[in-house]
PDB file of C-alpha atoms in Angstrom:
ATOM      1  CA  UNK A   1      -8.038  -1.547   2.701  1.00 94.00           C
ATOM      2  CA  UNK A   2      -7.720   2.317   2.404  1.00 93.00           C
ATOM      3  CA  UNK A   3      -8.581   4.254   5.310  1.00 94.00           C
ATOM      4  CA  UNK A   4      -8.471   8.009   4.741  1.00 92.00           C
ATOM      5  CA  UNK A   5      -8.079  10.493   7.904  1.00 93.00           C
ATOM      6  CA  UNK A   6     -10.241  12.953   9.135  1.00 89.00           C
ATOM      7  CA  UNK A   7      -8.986  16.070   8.117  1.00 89.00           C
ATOM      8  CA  UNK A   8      -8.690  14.658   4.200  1.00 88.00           C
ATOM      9  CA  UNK A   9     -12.645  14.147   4.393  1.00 83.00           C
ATOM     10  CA  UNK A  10     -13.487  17.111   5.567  1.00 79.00           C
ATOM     11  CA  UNK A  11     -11.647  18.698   2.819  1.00 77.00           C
ATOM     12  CA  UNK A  12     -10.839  16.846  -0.168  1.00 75.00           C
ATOM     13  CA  UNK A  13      -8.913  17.768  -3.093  1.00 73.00           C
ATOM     14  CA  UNK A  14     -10.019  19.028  -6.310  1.00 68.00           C
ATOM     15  CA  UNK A  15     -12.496  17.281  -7.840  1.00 61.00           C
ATOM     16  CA  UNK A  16     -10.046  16.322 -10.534  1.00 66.00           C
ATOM     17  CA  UNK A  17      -8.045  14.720  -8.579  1.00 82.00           C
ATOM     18  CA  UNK A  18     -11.005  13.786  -6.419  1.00 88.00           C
ATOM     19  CA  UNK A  19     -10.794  10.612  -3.657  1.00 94.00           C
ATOM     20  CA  UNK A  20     -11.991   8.319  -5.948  1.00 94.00           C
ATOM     21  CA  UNK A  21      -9.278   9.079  -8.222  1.00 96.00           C
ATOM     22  CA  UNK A  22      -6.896   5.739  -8.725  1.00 98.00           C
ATOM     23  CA  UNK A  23      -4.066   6.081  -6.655  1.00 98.00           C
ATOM     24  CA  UNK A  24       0.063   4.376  -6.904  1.00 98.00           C
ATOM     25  CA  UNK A  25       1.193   4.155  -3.462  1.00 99.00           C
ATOM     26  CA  UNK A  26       4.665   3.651  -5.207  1.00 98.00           C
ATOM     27  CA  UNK A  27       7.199   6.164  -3.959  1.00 98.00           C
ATOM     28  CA  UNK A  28       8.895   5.099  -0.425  1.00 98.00           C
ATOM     29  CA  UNK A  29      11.224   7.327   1.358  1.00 98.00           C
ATOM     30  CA  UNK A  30      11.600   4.172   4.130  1.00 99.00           C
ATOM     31  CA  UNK A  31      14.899   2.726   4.178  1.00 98.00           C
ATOM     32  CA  UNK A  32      17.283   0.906   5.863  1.00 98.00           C
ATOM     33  CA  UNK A  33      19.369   3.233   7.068  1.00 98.00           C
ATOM     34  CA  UNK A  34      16.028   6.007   8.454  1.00 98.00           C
ATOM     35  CA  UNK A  35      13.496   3.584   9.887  1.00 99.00           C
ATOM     36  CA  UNK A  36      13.595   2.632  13.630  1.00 99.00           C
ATOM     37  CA  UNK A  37      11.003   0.106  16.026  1.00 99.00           C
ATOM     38  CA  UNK A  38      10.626   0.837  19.805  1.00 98.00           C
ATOM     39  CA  UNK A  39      11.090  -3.135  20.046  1.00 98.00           C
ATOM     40  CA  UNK A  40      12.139  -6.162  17.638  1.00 98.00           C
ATOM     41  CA  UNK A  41      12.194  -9.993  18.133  1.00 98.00           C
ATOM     42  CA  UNK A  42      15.106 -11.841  17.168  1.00 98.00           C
ATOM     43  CA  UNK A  43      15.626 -12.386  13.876  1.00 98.00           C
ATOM     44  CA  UNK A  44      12.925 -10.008  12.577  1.00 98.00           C
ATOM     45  CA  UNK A  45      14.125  -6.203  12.628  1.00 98.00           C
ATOM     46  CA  UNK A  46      12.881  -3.310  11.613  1.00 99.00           C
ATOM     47  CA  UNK A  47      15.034  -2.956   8.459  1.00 99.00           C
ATOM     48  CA  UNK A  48      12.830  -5.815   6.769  1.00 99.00           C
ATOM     49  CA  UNK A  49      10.196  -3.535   6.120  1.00 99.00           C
ATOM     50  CA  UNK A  50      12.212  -1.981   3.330  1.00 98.00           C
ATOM     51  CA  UNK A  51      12.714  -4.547   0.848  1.00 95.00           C
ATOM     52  CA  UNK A  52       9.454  -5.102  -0.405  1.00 95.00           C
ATOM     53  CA  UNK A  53       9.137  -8.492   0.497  1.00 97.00           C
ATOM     54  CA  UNK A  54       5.904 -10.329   2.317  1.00 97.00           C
ATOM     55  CA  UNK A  55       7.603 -13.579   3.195  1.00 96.00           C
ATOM     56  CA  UNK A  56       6.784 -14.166   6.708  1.00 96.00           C
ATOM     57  CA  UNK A  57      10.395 -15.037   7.325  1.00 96.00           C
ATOM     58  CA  UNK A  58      11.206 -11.357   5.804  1.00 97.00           C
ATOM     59  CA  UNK A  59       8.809  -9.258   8.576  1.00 98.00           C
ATOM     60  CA  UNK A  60       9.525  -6.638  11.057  1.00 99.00           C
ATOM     61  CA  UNK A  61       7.942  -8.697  14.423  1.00 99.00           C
ATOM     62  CA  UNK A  62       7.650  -6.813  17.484  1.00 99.00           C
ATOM     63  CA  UNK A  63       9.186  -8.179  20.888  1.00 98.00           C
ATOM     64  CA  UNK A  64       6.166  -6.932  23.067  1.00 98.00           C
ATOM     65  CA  UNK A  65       2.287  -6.338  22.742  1.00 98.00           C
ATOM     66  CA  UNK A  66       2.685  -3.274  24.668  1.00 98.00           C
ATOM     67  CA  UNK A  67       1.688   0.459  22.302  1.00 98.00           C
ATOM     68  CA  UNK A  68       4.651   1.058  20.581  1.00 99.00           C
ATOM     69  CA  UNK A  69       6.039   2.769  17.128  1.00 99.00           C
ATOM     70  CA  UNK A  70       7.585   2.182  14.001  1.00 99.00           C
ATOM     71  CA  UNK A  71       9.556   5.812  12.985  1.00 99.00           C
ATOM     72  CA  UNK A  72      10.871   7.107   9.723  1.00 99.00           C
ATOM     73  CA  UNK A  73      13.346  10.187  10.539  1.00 98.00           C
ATOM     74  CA  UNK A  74      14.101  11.214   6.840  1.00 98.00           C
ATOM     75  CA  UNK A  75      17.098  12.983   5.882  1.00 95.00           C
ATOM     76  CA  UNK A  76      15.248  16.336   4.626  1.00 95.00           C
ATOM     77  CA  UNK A  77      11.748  17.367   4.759  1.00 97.00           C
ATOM     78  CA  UNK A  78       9.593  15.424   1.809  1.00 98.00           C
ATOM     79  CA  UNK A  79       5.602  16.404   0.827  1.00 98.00           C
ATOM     80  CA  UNK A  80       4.136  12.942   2.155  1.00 98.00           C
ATOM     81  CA  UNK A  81       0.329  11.671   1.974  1.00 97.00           C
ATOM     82  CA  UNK A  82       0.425   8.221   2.977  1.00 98.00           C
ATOM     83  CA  UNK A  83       1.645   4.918   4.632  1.00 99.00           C
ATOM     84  CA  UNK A  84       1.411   1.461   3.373  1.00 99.00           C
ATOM     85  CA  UNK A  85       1.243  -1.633   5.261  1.00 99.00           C
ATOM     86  CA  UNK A  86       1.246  -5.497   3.879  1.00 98.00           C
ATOM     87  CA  UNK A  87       2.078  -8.687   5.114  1.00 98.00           C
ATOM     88  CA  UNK A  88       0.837  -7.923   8.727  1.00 98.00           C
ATOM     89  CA  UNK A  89      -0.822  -9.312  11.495  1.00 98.00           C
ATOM     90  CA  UNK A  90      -3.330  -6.199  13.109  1.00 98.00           C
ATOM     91  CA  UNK A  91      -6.321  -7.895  12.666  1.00 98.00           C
ATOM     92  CA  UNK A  92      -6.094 -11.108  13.766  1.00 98.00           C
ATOM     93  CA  UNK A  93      -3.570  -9.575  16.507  1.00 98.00           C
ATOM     94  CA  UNK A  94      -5.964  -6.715  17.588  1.00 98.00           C
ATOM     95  CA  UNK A  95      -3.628  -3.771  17.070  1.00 99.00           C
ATOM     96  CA  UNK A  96      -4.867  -0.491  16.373  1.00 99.00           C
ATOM     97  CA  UNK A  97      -2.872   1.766  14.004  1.00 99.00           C
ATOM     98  CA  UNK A  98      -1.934   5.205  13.766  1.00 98.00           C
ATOM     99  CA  UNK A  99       0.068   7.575  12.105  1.00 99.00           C
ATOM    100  CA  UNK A 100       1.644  10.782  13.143  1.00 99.00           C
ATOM    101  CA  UNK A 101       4.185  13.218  12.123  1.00 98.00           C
ATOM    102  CA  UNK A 102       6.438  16.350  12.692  1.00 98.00           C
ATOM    103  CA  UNK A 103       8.260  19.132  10.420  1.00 97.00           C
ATOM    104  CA  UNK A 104      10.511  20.400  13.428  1.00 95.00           C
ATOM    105  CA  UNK A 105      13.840  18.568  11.652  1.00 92.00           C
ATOM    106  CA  UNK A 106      15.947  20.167  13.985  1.00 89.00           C
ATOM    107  CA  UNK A 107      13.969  19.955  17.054  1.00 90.00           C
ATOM    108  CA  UNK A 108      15.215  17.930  20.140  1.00 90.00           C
ATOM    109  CA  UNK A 109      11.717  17.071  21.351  1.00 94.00           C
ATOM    110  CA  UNK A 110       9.454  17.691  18.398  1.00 95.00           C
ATOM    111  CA  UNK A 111       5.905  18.026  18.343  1.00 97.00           C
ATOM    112  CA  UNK A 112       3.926  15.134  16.674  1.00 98.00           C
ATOM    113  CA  UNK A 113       0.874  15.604  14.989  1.00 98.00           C
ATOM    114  CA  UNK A 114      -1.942  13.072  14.602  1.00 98.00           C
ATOM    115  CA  UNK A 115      -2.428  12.910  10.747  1.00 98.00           C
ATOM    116  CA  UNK A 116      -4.452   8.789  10.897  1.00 98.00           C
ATOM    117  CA  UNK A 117      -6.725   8.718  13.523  1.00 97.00           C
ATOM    118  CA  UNK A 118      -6.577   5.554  15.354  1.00 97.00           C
ATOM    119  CA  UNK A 119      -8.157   2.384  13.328  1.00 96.00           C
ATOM    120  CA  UNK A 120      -8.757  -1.250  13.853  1.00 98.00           C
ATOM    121  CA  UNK A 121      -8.033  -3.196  11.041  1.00 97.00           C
ATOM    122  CA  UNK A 122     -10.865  -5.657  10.557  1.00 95.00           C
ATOM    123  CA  UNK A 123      -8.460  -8.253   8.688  1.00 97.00           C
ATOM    124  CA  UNK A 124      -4.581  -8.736   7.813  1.00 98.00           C
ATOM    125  CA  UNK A 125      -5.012  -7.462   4.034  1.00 97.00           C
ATOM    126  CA  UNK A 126      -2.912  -4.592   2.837  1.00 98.00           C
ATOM    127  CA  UNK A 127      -3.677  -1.325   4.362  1.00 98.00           C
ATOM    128  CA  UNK A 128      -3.284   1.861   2.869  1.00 99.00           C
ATOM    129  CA  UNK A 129      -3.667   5.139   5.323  1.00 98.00           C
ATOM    130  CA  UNK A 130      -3.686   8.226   3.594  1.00 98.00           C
ATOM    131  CA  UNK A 131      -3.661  11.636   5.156  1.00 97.00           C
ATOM    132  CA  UNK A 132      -3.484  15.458   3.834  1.00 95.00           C
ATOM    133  CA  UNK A 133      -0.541  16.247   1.521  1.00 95.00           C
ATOM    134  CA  UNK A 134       2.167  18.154   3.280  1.00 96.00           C
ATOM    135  CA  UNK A 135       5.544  18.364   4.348  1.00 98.00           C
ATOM    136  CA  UNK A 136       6.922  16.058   6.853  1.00 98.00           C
ATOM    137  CA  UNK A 137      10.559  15.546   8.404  1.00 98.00           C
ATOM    138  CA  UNK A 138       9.626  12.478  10.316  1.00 98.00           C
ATOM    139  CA  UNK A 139       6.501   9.729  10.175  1.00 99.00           C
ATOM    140  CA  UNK A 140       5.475   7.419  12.694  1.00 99.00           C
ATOM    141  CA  UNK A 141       3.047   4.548  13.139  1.00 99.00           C
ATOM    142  CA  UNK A 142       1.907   3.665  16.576  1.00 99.00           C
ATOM    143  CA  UNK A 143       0.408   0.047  17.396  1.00 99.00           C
ATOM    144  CA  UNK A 144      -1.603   0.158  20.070  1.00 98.00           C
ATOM    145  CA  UNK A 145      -1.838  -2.691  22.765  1.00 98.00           C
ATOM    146  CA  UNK A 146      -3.385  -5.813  21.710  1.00 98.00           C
ATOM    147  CA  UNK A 147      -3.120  -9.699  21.753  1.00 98.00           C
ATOM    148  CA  UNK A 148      -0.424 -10.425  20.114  1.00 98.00           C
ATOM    149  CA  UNK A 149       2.680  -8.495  19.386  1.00 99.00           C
ATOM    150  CA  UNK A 150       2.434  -6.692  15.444  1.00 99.00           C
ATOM    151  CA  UNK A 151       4.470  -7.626  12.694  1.00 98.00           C
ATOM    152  CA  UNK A 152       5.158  -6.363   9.066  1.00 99.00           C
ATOM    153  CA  UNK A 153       6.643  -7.000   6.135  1.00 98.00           C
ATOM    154  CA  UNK A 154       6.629  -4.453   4.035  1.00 99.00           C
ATOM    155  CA  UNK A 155       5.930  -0.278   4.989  1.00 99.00           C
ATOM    156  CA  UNK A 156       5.607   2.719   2.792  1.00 99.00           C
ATOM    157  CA  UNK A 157       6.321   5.855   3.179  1.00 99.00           C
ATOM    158  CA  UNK A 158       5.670   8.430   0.503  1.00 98.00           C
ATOM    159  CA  UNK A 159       3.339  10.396  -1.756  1.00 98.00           C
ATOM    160  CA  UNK A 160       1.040   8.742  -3.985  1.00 98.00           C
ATOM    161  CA  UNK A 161       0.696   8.243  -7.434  1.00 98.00           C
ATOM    162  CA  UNK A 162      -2.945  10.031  -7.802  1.00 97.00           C
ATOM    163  CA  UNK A 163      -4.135   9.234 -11.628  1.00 97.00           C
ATOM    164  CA  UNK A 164      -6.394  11.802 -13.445  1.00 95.00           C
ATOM    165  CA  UNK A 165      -9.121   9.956 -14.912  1.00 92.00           C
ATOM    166  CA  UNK A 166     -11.089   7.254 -13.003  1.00 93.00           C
ATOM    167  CA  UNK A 167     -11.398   3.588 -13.864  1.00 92.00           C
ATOM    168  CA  UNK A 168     -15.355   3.287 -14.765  1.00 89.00           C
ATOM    169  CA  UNK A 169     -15.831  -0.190 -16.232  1.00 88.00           C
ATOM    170  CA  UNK A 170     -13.662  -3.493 -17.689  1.00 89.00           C
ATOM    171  CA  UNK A 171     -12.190  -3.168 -14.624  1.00 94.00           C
ATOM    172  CA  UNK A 172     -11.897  -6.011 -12.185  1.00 96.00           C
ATOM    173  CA  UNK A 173     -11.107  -5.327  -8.324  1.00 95.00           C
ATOM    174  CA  UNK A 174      -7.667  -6.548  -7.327  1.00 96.00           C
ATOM    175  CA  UNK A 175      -9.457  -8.898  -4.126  1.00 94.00           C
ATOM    176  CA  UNK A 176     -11.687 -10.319  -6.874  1.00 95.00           C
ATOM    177  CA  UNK A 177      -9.594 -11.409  -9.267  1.00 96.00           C
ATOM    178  CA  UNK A 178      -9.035 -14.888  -7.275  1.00 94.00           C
ATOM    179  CA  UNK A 179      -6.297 -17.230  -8.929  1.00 94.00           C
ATOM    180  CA  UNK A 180      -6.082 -20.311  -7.403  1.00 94.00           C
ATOM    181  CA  UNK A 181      -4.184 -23.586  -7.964  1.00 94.00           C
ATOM    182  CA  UNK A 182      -6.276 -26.577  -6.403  1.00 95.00           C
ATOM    183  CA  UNK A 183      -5.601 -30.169  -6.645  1.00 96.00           C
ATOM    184  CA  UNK A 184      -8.688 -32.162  -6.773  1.00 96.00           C
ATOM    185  CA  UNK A 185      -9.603 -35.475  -6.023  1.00 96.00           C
ATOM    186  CA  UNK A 186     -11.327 -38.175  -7.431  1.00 95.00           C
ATOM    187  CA  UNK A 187     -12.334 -41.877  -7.560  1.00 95.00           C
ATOM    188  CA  UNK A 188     -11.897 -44.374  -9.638  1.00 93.00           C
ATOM    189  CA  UNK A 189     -15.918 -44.653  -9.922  1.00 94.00           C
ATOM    190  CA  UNK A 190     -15.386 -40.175 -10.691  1.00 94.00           C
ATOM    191  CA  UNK A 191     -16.693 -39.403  -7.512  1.00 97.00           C
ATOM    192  CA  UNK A 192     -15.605 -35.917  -5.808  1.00 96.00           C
ATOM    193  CA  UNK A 193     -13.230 -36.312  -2.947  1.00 96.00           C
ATOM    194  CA  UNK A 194     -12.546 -32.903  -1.973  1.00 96.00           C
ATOM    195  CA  UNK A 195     -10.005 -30.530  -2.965  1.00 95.00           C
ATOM    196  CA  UNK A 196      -6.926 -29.137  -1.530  1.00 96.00           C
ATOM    197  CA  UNK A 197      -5.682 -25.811  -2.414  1.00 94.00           C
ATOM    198  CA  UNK A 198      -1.721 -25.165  -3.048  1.00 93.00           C
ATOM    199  CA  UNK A 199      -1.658 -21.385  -4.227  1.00 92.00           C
ATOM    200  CA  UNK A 200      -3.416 -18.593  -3.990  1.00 92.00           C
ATOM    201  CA  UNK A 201      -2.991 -14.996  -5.738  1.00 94.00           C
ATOM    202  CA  UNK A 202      -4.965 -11.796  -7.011  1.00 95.00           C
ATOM    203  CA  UNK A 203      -4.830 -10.567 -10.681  1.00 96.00           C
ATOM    204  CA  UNK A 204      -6.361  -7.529 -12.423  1.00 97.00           C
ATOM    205  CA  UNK A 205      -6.036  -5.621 -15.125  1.00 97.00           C
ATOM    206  CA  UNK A 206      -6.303  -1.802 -15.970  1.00 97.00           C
ATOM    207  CA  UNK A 207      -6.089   0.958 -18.807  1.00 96.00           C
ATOM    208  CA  UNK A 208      -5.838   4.297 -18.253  1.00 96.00           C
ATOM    209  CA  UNK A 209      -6.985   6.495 -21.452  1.00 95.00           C
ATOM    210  CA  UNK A 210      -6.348  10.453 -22.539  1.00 95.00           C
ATOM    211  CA  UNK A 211      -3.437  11.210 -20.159  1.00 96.00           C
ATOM    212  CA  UNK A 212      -1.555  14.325 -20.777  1.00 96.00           C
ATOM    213  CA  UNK A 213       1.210  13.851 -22.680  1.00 96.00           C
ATOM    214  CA  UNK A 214       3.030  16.198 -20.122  1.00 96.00           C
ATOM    215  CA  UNK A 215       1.780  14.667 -16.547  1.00 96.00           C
ATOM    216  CA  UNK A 216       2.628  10.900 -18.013  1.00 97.00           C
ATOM    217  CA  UNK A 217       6.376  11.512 -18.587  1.00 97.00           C
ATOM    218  CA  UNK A 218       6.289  13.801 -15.514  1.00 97.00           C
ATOM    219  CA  UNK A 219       5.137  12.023 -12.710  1.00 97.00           C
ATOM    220  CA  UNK A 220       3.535   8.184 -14.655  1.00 98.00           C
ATOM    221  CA  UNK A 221       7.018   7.437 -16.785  1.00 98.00           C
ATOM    222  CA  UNK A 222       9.144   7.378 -13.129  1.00 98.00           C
ATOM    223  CA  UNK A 223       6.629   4.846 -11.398  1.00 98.00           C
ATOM    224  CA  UNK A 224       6.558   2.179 -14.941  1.00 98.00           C
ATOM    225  CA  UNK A 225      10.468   2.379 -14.468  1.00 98.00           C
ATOM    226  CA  UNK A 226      10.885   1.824 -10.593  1.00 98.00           C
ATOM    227  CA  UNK A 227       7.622  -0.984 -11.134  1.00 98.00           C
ATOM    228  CA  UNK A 228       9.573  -3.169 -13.483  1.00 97.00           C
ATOM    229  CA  UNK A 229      11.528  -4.589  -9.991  1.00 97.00           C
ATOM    230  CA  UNK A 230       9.504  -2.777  -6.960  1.00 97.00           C
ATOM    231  CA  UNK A 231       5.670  -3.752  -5.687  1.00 98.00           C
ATOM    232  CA  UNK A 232       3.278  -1.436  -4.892  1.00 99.00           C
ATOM    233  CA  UNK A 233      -0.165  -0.428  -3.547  1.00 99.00           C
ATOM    234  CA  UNK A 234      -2.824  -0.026  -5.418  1.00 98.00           C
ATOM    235  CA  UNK A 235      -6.564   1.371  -4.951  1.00 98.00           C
ATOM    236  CA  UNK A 236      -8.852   1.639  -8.144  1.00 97.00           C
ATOM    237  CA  UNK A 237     -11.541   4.023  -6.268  1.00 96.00           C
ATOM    238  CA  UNK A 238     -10.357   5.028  -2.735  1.00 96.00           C
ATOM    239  CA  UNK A 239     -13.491   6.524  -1.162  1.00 95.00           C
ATOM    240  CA  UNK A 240     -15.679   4.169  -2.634  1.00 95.00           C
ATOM    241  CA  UNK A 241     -14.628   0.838  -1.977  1.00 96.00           C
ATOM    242  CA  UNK A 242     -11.660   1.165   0.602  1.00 96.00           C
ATOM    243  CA  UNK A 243     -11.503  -2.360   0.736  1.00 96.00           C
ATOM    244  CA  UNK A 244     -11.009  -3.328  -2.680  1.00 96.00           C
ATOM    245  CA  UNK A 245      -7.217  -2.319  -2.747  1.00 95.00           C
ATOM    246  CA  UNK A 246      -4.144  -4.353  -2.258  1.00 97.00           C
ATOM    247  CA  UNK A 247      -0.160  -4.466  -2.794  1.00 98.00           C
ATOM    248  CA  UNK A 248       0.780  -5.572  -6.157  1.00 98.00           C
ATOM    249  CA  UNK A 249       3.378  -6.248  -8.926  1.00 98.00           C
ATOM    250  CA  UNK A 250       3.785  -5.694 -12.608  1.00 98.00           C
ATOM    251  CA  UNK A 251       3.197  -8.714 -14.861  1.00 97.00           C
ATOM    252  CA  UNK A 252       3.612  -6.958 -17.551  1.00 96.00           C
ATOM    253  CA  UNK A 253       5.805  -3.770 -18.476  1.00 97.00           C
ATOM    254  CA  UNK A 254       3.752  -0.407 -18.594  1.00 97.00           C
ATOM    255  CA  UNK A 255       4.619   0.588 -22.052  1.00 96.00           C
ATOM    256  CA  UNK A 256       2.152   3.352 -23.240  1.00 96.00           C
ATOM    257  CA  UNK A 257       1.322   4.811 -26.550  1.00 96.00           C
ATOM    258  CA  UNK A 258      -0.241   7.318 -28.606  1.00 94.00           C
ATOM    259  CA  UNK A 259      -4.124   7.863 -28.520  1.00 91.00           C
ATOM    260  CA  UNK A 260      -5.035  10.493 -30.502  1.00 86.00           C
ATOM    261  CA  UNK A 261      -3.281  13.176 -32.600  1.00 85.00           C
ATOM    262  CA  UNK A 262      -3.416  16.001 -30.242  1.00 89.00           C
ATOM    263  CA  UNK A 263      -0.507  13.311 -27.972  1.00 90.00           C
ATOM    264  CA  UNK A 264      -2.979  12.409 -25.059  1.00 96.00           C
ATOM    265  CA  UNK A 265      -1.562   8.347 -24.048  1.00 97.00           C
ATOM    266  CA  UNK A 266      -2.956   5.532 -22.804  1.00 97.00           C
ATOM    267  CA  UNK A 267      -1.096   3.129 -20.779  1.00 97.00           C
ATOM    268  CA  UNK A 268      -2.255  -0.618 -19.385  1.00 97.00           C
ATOM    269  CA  UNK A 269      -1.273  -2.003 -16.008  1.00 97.00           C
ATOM    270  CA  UNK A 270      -1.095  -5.657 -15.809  1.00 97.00           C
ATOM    271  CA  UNK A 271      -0.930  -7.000 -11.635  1.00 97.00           C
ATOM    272  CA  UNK A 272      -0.793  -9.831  -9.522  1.00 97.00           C
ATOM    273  CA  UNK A 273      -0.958  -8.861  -5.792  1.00 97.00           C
ATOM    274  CA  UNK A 274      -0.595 -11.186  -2.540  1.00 96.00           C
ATOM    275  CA  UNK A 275      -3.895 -12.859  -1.860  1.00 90.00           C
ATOM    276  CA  UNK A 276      -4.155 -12.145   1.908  1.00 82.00           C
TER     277      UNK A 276
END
């Protein structure tokens, strides 16, 4: 799900580049070394969040159900416009999120600014919260009190991929495209015995047509390298349907080519993502 703050509703960007423009939550300026949690169980620190992975044996899990936060204290000030989340537990868990963030980099006690209003995730599926473009020397995401204590596996924090040309049709929503392994049985006599499911993914497909020849290599050719070993999230029309997004991975290698003599490109995206 995609949840997009206040303040970016009020006044979105240019209509070229509208909110219902695809968007590549693939850059992450979370590391290892930057990101720090107000409390960690045993076994589960804060560092997981970094390598991409959404094994529940991989996660970030808090110690307490108390509010709390997650911070990213970056090394130099970066233009940032959103925060990924996948492989949590805020819905079922009944945390509220939030994200904030300063640019006082040399500031003892800075001043954090509310850029994610407080939301309740209705489910555990990937979350994507995007705020106003700007620069940013430190992120946080508060968990409010709730039931359980939050966990995560993987968190993001960057600027987005935002692609010029919308998806319109051939298109199928990354939550829709179910692929499931089942085993089913049957009797001797061929009668149904029920069925018992042992996997579980999403898969989609996309193309992207007449991109300038000069924004692909700019800003698309880093994101088809980096995606070759590193996930990412993924939103076909933000504003639209903010819950048909999810975090994904290359099947195939973005290779693009030639459309048309004047050197616009086209480029195909083939993704599985994690079916919760």
């Amino acid at each position: 799900m995609i949840v997009l703050s206040r303040a970016l509703v009020l006044s979105p960007p240019a209509a070229a580049f509208g909110l219902n423009n695809p968007i590549l939550g693939w850059q992450n300026r979370l590391t290892t070394g930057n990101v720090a949690a107000d409390s960690e169980a045993t076994g589960y620190p804060v560092t997981n969040v970094a390598n991409g992975s959404t094994s529940p044996l991989q996660q970030w899990r808090s110690g307490t159900t108390a509010a709390q936060y997650v911070t990213v204290a970056l090394d130099e000030v970066y233009t940032l416009d959103y925060v990924g989340l996948a492989g949590h537990n805020l819905g079922t868990a009944g945390v509220a999120v939030a994200v904030e963030g300063h640019n006082e980099p040399e500031a003892e006690t800075p001043t954090w600014v509310e850029l994610v209003e407080e939301f309740l995730p209705a489910d555990d599926t990937p979350l994507i919260l995007r705020f106003t473009a700007a620069s940013y020397a430190a992120i946080r995401v508060k968990f409010s009190a709730g039931d359980a204590a939050p966990r995560a596996a993987v968190i993001h924090v960057g600027k987005l991929l935002v692609m010029p040309r919308r998806v319109y049709v051939g298109h199928t929503p990354l939550p829709m495209g179910r692929q499931t392994t089942v085993v089913t049985g049957m009797s001797e006599q061929g009668n149904y015995l029920g069925r018992i499911v042992t996997g579980s993914q999403r898969a989609s497909d996309v193309n992207f047509l007449h991109l300038d020849p000069a924004w692909y290599r700019t800003y698309f050719e880093p994101f088809a390298r980096q995606a070759i070993e590193t996930p990412f999230f993924w939103a076909w029309r933000p504003e639209a349907y903010p819950l048909e997004s999810g975090y994904a991975w290359l099947t195939n290698d973005a290779v693009p080519s030639n459309q048309l003599g004047n050197g616009m490109m086209q480029v195909s995206l083939s993704m599985s993502g994690i079916a919760v």
